Amino acid sequence: MDVSVVVLTWEDFERTQGCVRSLPDGVEVVVVDNGSAEAIGDKLRAMCAETGAAYVRSPVNLGYAKGMNLGVRHTTRSVVVLSNNDIVVHPGAVELLAARAADPAVGAAFPGVRGADGSDQTAAGRFLTIPVGLAHATGLSLLLRGLRIVATPERGDWLSGPFVAIRRSTLDDIGGVDESSFFYSEDLRLCWAVRRRGLRLAYVPEAVVTHEDDASAKRRWSGAEIARRQTREFVRASRELAGWRGRIAGGAYALGALVRAAASRGEVRRAVARGALEGMRAP
């Protein structure tokens, strides 16, 4: 199979092993150990030797994008799958995604994502344009579904990418995974870069993976802290990618987040508001 799978892991042997062993025979597997402790690294190295996966170690945690790009440099096949380590791949998923990614009109192919309970966890959204930002700020998004931040996978401008297939030539053309962020917003940036080249995103719901959402992040941060960081990187990416339009849209989004935080006084709402303000100020 002309597919390489890069599995990025940090301080997590069990989930990484489950991911690697769920992959189909014939794929090239590259496990990137993103600065794990020596004992975990030893386990990962042994597992890779047993399964035939390549083991690539960074002495420090490079973050998501740099870690993935490190792994991609060790791949040799024409389609690359970028995979979180907390993924279990269902039979046939890789083959289906690779077939769609091979289409010259497709920039990236995304699976149907399921939670551990079998529920649909596929996430998608709109790019933060001026109309979307203003609709969020004014509450019009409650009435106009097409201007909501969240979208269905079939209509999303971007899809969440815990497991995404992309041609190596396309990945090289866009300069790899955008390294502007240490963690979060990489999928939005990837989809932006792909669409800027006139390519479309393929949602392949029959290609199914199970994902334990934010497994690594939840070992470090609370739900509110995750929300703050996600929002900061979403606004920062939107501001950077869209120029002055992104700055206006980001400002409108931040205003809406502040209004919602003042109205609800919930911890997560306050964290989202802080993240939006940080995203507008971040270099």
XYZ file of C-alpha atoms in Angstrom:
283
model
C 0.000 0.000 0.000
C 1.466 3.342 -1.077
C 0.658 4.992 2.271
C 2.778 6.251 5.151
C 1.207 6.887 8.564
C 2.925 9.282 10.959
C 1.839 8.685 14.561
C 2.821 11.486 16.932
C 3.055 10.634 20.616
C 4.133 12.221 23.878
C 4.414 10.332 27.170
C 1.870 7.690 26.144
C 2.801 4.114 25.305
C -0.545 2.319 25.662
C -2.587 4.510 23.312
C 0.254 4.663 20.808
C 0.568 0.899 20.768
C -3.189 0.571 20.239
C -3.042 2.987 17.324
C -0.092 1.311 15.604
C -1.529 -2.187 15.992
C -4.862 -1.067 14.502
C -3.204 0.014 11.245
C -3.500 -2.301 8.229
C -0.676 -4.447 6.942
C 1.396 -2.919 4.187
C 1.437 0.692 5.339
C 4.691 2.398 6.272
C 4.425 3.500 9.910
C 6.579 6.218 11.472
C 6.198 6.763 15.215
C 7.475 10.137 16.404
C 8.326 10.168 20.094
C 7.932 13.846 20.935
C 10.232 14.038 23.955
C 8.774 11.276 26.155
C 10.553 10.097 29.289
C 13.289 7.524 28.684
C 11.281 4.607 30.110
C 8.347 5.282 27.797
C 10.727 5.814 24.888
C 12.249 2.402 25.496
C 8.795 0.794 25.351
C 7.938 2.660 22.173
C 11.219 1.655 20.548
C 10.622 -2.004 21.399
C 7.058 -1.890 20.097
C 8.243 -0.344 16.834
C 10.888 -3.028 16.434
C 8.226 -5.700 16.940
C 5.678 -4.194 14.536
C 8.106 -2.980 11.880
C 7.367 0.694 12.479
C 10.133 3.274 12.263
C 10.930 4.954 15.584
C 11.935 8.623 15.422
C 12.760 10.406 18.660
C 12.952 14.083 19.443
C 14.792 14.846 22.692
C 12.254 17.592 23.478
C 8.545 18.143 22.867
C 8.470 19.994 19.551
C 4.716 20.538 19.573
C 2.262 19.068 17.097
C 3.323 20.671 13.811
C 7.087 20.350 14.184
C 6.688 16.804 15.481
C 4.554 15.820 12.493
C 6.948 17.439 10.040
C 9.809 15.523 11.620
C 7.918 12.293 10.983
C 6.979 13.243 7.420
C 10.660 13.668 6.580
C 11.082 9.954 7.302
C 8.249 8.820 5.010
C 8.751 7.426 1.517
C 5.250 6.907 0.064
C 2.951 9.065 -2.024
C 0.078 9.435 0.484
C 0.765 10.468 4.074
C -1.659 10.069 6.965
C -1.092 12.380 9.934
C -2.378 10.595 13.038
C -2.796 11.434 16.689
C -1.694 8.584 18.913
C -5.142 8.300 20.577
C -6.707 6.858 17.407
C -7.954 3.347 16.733
C -8.390 2.707 13.019
C -11.332 0.618 11.831
C -10.830 -1.901 9.002
C -10.779 -0.347 5.547
C -10.450 3.256 6.750
C -6.905 3.838 5.520
C -7.631 2.334 2.127
C -10.732 4.517 1.651
C -8.938 7.695 2.695
C -5.924 6.946 0.513
C -8.153 6.400 -2.511
C -9.843 9.777 -2.017
C -6.573 11.573 -1.287
C -5.166 10.244 -4.574
C -7.780 12.275 -6.501
C -5.886 15.273 -7.992
C -8.832 17.557 -7.100
C -8.685 16.602 -3.404
C -6.258 18.303 -1.054
C -6.953 16.281 2.078
C -9.275 13.433 3.089
C -10.908 13.154 6.514
C -12.611 10.155 8.143
C -15.742 9.787 10.190
C -14.589 10.195 13.794
C -16.298 8.256 16.581
C -15.970 8.592 20.315
C -15.292 5.611 22.558
C -19.062 5.234 23.024
C -19.620 5.128 19.264
C -21.060 8.641 19.035
C -20.213 10.835 16.061
C -17.347 13.157 17.035
C -16.488 14.499 13.580
C -15.819 18.221 14.030
C -15.887 20.923 11.364
C -16.302 24.665 11.169
C -16.280 27.872 9.171
C -13.309 30.056 8.544
C -13.628 33.196 10.645
C -14.724 35.671 7.964
C -16.146 39.127 8.684
C -19.784 37.958 8.239
C -19.185 34.948 10.515
C -17.489 37.110 13.149
C -20.239 39.740 13.100
C -22.955 37.078 13.253
C -21.232 35.590 16.299
C -20.951 38.999 17.969
C -24.564 40.032 17.347
C -26.258 36.690 17.896
C -27.431 36.451 14.282
C -25.692 33.088 14.078
C -28.557 31.692 16.137
C -30.871 32.485 13.235
C -28.561 32.085 10.249
C -27.103 28.594 10.300
C -24.746 29.357 7.410
C -22.928 31.959 9.531
C -22.285 29.761 12.542
C -18.732 28.944 13.616
C -19.589 25.244 13.739
C -20.579 23.467 10.508
C -21.426 19.983 9.344
C -18.474 18.030 7.899
C -20.057 18.129 4.448
C -20.213 21.939 4.508
C -17.245 22.850 6.687
C -14.465 25.117 5.483
C -12.172 23.050 7.686
C -12.393 19.720 9.482
C -10.667 18.607 12.645
C -7.719 16.427 11.750
C -6.817 13.775 14.311
C -6.402 11.445 11.319
C -6.044 13.053 7.893
C -4.720 11.737 4.575
C -2.886 14.028 2.154
C -0.688 13.456 -0.871
C 2.989 13.909 -0.078
C 3.308 16.211 -3.094
C 0.545 18.454 -1.719
C 2.082 18.445 1.739
C 5.430 19.458 0.248
C 3.764 22.147 -1.862
C 2.158 23.834 1.160
C 5.384 23.634 3.134
C 4.323 20.849 5.479
C 2.204 21.361 8.572
C 2.190 25.063 9.497
C 4.513 25.458 12.490
C 3.115 28.817 13.630
C 1.411 27.178 16.621
C 2.838 24.805 19.215
C -0.524 23.089 19.688
C -4.042 23.626 18.219
C -5.250 25.245 14.967
C -3.011 23.057 12.782
C -6.036 21.506 11.076
C -7.555 24.913 10.295
C -4.230 26.125 8.873
C -3.836 22.946 6.822
C -7.311 23.253 5.325
C -6.732 26.943 4.568
C -3.497 26.141 2.722
C -5.124 23.317 0.762
C -8.116 25.425 -0.276
C -5.857 28.331 -1.290
C -4.445 26.001 -3.942
C -7.891 25.349 -5.368
C -8.170 21.873 -3.874
C -11.179 20.588 -1.978
C -11.567 18.648 1.232
C -13.031 15.144 1.088
C -15.133 13.930 3.996
C -15.262 10.126 3.902
C -17.735 9.057 6.622
C -17.481 5.376 5.720
C -13.783 5.516 6.700
C -14.129 5.293 10.476
C -11.677 5.916 13.299
C -12.238 6.037 17.041
C -10.669 9.019 18.788
C -10.148 9.774 22.457
C -10.442 13.532 22.143
C -7.620 15.631 23.650
C -6.140 12.652 25.490
C -2.707 14.288 25.775
C -4.052 17.741 26.608
C -6.351 16.437 29.344
C -3.346 15.034 31.194
C -1.947 18.574 31.477
C -4.839 21.037 31.426
C -8.387 21.510 32.696
C -11.336 21.778 30.331
C -11.328 25.564 30.734
C -7.623 25.788 29.958
C -8.078 23.663 26.844
C -10.917 25.958 25.732
C -8.711 29.028 26.293
C -5.847 27.606 24.272
C -8.073 26.357 21.456
C -9.804 29.725 21.158
C -6.542 31.665 21.267
C -5.070 29.637 18.418
C -8.311 29.735 16.402
C -8.455 33.523 16.570
C -4.706 33.937 16.034
C -4.726 31.668 12.978
C -7.763 33.431 11.543
C -6.147 36.837 12.093
C -2.846 35.807 10.535
C -4.223 33.948 7.532
C -6.841 36.484 6.415
C -4.932 39.744 6.916
C -7.029 42.829 7.700
C -10.239 40.887 7.152
C -9.083 38.376 9.733
C -8.337 41.143 12.221
C -11.847 42.558 11.854
C -13.420 39.101 12.057
C -11.298 38.180 15.078
C -12.226 41.394 16.854
C -15.920 40.727 16.260
C -15.552 37.171 17.520
C -13.719 38.379 20.646
C -16.512 40.893 21.320
C -19.086 38.112 21.085
C -17.042 35.932 23.411
C -16.844 38.747 25.983
C -20.611 39.309 25.842
C -21.304 35.612 26.329
C -18.844 35.417 29.228
C -20.488 38.394 30.952
C -23.938 36.878 30.487
C -23.166 33.353 31.693
C -20.265 33.811 34.153
C -19.281 30.194 33.508
C -15.645 29.160 33.831
C -15.372 27.873 30.268
C -17.065 30.982 28.834
C -14.581 33.176 30.681
C -11.721 31.025 29.405
C -12.991 31.351 25.824
C -13.158 35.135 26.204
C -9.603 35.266 27.551
C -8.418 33.060 24.714
C -10.085 35.280 22.103
C -8.422 38.397 23.519
C -5.056 36.627 23.641
C -5.517 35.513 20.048
C -5.973 39.134 18.977
C -2.811 40.223 20.792
C -0.539 37.202 20.183
C 2.501 37.830 17.952
